[in-house]
Short mmCIF file of C-alpha atoms (C1' of nucleotides) in Angstrom, two decimals:
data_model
loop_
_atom_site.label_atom_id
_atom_site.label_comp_id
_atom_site.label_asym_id
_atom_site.label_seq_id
_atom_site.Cartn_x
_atom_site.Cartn_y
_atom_site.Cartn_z
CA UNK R 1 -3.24 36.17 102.51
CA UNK R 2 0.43 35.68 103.61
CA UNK R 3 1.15 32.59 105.19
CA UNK R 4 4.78 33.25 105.47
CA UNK R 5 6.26 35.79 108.27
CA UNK R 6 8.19 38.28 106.69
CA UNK R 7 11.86 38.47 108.14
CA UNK R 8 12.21 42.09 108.49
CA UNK R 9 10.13 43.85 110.96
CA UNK R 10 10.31 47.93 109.24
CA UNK R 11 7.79 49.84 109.97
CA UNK R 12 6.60 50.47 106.52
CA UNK R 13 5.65 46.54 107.25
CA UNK R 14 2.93 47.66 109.51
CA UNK R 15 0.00 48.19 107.28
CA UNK R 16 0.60 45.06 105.44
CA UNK R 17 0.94 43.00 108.75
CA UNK R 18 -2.10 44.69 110.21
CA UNK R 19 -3.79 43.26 107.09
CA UNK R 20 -2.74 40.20 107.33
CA UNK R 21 -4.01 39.80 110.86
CA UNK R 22 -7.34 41.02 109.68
CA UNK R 23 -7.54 38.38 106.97
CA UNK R 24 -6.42 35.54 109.34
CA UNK R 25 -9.03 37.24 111.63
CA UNK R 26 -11.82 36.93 109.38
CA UNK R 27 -10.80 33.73 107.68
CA UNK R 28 -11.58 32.29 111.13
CA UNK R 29 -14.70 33.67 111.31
CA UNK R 30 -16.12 31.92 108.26
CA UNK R 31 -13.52 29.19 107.66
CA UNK R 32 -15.88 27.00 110.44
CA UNK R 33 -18.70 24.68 109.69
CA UNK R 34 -21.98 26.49 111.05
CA UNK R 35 -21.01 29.91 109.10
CA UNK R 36 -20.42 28.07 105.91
CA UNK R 37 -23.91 25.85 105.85
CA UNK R 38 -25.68 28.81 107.69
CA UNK R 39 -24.95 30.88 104.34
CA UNK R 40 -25.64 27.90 102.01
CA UNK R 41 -28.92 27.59 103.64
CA UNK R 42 -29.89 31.28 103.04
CA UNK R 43 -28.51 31.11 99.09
CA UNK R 44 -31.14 34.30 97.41
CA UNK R 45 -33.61 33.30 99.62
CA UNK R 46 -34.85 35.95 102.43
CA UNK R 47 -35.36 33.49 106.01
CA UNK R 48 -36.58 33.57 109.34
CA UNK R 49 -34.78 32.53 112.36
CA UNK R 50 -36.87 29.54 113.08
CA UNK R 51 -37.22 28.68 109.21
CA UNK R 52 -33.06 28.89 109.00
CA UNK R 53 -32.53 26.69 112.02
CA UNK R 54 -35.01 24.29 110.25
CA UNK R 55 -32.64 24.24 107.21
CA UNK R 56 -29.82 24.19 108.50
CA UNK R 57 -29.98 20.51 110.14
CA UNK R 58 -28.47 20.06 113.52
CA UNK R 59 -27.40 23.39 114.49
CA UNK R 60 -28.66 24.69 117.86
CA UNK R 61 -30.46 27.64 119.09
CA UNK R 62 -27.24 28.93 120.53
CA UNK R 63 -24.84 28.53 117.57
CA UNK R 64 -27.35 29.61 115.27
CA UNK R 65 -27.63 32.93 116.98
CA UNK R 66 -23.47 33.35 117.47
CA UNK R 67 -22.83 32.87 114.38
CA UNK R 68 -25.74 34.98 112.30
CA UNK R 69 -24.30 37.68 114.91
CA UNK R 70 -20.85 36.92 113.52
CA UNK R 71 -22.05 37.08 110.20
CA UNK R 72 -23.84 40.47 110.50
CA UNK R 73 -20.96 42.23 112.49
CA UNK R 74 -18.88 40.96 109.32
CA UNK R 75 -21.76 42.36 106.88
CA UNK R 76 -22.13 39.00 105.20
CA UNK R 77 -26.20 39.29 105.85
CA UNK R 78 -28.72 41.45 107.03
CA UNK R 79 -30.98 41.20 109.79
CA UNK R 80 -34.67 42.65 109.77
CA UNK R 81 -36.21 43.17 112.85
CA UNK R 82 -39.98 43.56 111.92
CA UNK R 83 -42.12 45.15 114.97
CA UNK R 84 -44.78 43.19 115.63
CA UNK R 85 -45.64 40.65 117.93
CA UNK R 86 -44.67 37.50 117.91
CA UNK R 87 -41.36 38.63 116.71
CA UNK R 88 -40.38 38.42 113.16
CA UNK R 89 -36.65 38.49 112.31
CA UNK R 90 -35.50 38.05 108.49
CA UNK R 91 -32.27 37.61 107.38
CA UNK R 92 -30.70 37.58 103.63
CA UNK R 93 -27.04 37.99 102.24
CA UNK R 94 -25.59 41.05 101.23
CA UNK R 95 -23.72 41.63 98.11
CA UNK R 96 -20.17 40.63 99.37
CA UNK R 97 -22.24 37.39 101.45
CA UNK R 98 -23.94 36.26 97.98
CA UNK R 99 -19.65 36.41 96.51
CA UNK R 100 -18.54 34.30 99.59
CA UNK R 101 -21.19 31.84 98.68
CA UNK R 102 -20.52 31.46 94.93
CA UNK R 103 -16.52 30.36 96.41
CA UNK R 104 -18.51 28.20 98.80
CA UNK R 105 -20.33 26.48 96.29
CA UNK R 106 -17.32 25.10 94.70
CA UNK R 107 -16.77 24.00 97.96
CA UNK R 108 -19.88 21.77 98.17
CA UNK R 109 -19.31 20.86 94.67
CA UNK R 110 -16.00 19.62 95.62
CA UNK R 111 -17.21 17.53 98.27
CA UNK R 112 -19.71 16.00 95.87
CA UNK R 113 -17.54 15.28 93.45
CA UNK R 114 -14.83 13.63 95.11
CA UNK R 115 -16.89 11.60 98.06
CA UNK R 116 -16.51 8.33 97.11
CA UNK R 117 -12.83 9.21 96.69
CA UNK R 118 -12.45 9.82 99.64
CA UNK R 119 -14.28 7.38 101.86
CA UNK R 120 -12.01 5.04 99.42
CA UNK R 121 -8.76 6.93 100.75
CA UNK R 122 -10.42 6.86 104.23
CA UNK R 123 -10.96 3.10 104.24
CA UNK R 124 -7.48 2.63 103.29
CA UNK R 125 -6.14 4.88 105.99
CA UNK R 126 -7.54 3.53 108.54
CA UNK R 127 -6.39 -0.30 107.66
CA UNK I 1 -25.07 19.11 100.22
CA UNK I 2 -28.53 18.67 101.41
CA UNK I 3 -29.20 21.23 104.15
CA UNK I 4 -32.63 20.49 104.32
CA UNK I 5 -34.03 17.17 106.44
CA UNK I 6 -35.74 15.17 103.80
CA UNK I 7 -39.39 15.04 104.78
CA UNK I 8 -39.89 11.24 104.71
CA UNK I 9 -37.62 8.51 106.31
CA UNK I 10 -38.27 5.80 103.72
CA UNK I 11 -35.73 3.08 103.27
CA UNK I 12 -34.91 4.52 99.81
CA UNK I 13 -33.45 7.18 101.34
CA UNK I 14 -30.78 5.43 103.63
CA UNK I 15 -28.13 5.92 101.04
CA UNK I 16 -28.61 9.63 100.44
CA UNK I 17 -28.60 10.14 103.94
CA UNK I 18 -25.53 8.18 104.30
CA UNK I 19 -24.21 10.28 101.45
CA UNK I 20 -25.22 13.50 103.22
CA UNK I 21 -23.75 12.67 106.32
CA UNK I 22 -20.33 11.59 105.03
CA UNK I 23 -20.57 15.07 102.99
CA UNK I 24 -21.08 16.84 106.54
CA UNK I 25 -18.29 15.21 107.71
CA UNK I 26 -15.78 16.03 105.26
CA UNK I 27 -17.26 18.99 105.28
CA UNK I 28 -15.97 19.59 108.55
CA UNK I 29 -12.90 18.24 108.47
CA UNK I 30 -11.61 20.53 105.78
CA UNK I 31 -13.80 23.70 107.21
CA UNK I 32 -11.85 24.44 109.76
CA UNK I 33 -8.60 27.37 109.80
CA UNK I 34 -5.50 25.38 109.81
CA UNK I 35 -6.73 22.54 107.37
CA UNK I 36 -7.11 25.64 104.72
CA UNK I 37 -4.09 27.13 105.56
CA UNK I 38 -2.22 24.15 105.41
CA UNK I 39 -3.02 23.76 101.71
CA UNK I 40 -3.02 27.08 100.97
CA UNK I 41 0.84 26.99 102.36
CA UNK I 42 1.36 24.22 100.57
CA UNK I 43 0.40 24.92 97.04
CA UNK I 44 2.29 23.31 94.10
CA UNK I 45 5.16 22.63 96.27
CA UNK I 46 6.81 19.66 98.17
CA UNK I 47 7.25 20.83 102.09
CA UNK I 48 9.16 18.88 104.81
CA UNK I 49 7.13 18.99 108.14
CA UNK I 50 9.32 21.66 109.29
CA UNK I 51 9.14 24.00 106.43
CA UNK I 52 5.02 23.39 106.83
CA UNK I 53 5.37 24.88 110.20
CA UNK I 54 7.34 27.73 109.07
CA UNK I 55 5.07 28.55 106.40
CA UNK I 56 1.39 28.19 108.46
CA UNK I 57 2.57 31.19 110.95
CA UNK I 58 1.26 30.59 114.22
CA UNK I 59 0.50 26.21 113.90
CA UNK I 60 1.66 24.46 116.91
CA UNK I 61 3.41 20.97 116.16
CA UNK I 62 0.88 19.21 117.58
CA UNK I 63 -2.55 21.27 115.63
CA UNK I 64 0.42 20.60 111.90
CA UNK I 65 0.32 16.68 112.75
CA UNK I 66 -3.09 16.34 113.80
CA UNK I 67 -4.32 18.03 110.74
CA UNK I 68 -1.67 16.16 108.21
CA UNK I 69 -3.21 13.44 109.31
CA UNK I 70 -6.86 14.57 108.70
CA UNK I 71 -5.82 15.25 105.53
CA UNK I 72 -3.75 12.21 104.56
CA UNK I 73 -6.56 10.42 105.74
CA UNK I 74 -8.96 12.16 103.53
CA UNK I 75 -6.27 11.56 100.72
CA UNK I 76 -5.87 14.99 100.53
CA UNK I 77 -2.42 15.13 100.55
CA UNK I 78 0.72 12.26 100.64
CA UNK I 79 3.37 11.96 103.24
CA UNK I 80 6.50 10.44 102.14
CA UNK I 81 8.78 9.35 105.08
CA UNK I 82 12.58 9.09 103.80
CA UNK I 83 14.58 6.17 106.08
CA UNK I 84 17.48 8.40 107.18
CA UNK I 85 18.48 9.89 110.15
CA UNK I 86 17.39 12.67 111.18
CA UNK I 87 14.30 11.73 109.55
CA UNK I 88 12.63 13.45 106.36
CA UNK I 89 9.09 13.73 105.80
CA UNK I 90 7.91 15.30 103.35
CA UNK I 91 4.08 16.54 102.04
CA UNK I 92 2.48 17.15 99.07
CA UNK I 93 -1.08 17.58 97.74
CA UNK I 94 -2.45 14.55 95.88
CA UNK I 95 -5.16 15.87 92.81
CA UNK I 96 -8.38 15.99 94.89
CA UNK I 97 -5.87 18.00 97.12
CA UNK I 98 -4.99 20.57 94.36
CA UNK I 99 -8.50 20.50 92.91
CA UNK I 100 -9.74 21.67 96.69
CA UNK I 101 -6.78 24.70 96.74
CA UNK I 102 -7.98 26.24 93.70
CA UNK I 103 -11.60 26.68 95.62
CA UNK I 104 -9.63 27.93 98.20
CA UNK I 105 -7.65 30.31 96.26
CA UNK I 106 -10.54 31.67 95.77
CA UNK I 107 -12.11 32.31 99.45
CA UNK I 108 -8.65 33.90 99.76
CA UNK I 109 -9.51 36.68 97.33
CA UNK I 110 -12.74 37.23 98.48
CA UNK I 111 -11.00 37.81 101.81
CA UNK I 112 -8.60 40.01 100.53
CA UNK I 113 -11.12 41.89 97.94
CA UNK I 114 -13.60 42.76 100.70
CA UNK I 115 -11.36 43.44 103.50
CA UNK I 116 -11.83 47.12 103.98
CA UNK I 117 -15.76 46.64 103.27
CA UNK I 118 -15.36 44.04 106.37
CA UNK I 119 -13.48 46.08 108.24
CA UNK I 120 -16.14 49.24 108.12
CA UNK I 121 -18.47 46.68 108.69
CA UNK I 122 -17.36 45.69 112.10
CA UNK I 123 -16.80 49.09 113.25
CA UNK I 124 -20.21 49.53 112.48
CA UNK I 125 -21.92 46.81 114.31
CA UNK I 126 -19.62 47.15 117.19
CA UNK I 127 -21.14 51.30 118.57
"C1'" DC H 1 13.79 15.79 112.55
"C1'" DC H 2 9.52 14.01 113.30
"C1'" DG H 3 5.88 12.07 115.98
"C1'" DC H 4 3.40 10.51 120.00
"C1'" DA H 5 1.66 10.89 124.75
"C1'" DT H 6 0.43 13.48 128.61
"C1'" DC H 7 -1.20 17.20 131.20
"C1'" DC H 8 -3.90 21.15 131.89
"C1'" DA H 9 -5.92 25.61 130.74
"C1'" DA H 10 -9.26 27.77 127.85
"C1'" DG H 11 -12.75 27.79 124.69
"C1'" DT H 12 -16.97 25.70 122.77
"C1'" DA H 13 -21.39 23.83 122.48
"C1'" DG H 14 -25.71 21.71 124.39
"C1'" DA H 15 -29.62 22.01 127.63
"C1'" DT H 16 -32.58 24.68 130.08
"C1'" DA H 17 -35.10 28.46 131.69
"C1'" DC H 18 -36.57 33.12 131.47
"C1'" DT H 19 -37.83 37.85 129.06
"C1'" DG H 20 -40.27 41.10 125.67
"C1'" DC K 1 -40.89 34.02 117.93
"C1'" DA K 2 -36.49 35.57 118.83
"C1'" DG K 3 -32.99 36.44 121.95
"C1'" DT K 4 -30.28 36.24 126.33
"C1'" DA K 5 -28.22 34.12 130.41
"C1'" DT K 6 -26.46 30.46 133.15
"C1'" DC K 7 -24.66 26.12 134.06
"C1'" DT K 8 -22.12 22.20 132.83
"C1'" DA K 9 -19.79 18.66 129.88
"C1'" DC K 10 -16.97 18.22 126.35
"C1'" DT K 11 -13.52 19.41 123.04
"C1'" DT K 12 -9.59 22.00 121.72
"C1'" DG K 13 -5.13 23.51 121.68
"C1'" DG K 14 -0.62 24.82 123.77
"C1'" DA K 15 3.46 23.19 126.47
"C1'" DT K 16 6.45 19.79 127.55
"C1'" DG K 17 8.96 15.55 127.58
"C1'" DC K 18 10.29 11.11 125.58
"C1'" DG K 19 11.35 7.91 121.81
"C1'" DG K 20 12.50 6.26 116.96
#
DNA sequence: CCGCATCCAAGTAGATACTG
DNA sequence: CAGTATCTACTTGGATGCGG
């Protein structure tokens, strides 16, 4: 990830620009709440859509949809469309989803572990 | 994290809930693209505000403040204002601040590890 | 140089209703 | 049950100008 333009603009540049662009591109996509807790809530486990928007508290119909489609065009999880009626869609992580979630563990564990450092920090702020 | 509504609502439970919530929060608050890329940018290093802006290619003035101050608030990161004219500000990460980057770090190389599996993904899911 | 306020355009998310 | 579409309210973010 380069977070710094580069000053010249060669065309042997290109590639590694177009890169960049790619990774900003897809750092959006998951850098955002509902992705993140969407494949926190799946972890190994193998879910339906109902039985995901039940885990993952809050999130609507709607953004639950977007952003499993987000996650599938990115091939962070697999969808399952079983042929029978009433519906039955499954969705699990593929191998590079399960690696994003391992980083996005730490991520939770983070949180945990610094909470009541920062509602302190909070509480001081905003005094 | 709990991702999962706890099935009873006993008053036991108030301060886990309270606890979750405030986790969903913050959770939010550092979730979201320029908040990463802001510490990422940042690193071990002591920015003014304008260098920030340099450095997160793309941030508008107003998205760099509003997110300093997300951050400050969260104790994320210090702001040191140096009386002279013009004025200085400058930013640096505090520890929870630097503990956070290093699970960053790593969402960065997953980004840049699975890039061209992403990339043959999309193309993919998009015909 | 840095920050705040304002305005406005564009994107986002909820509610609702309808289909296979 | 899962997904799509539409409508609307709200939030977001960029541009600009002013002030310390």
């Amino acid at each position: 990830m380069v977070t710094k333009a580069e000053a010249a603009d060669l065309p042997e540049n290109a590639d590694l620009r177009r890169a960049d662009s790619l990774a900003r591109e897809i750092f959006s996509d998951i850098a955002n709440k509902w992705a993140l807790l969407i494949i926190e809530a799946l972890g190994d486990r193998t879910l339906r859509f109902s039985e995901l928007r039940d885990e993952v508290e809050g999130i609507s119909h709607k953004m639950l949809t977007q952003n499993l489609r987000l996650l599938e065009r990115n091939g962070l999880l697999e969808r399952t469309v079983h042929p029978v009626v009433p519906p039955k869609v499954e969705y699990t992580l593929t191998e590079p989803g399960r690696a994003l979630r391992v980083t996005i563990d730490g991520l939770c564990e983070w949180t945990q572990r610094h909470l009541h450092e920062i509602e302190a920090s909070r509480h001081r702020f905003d005094t």
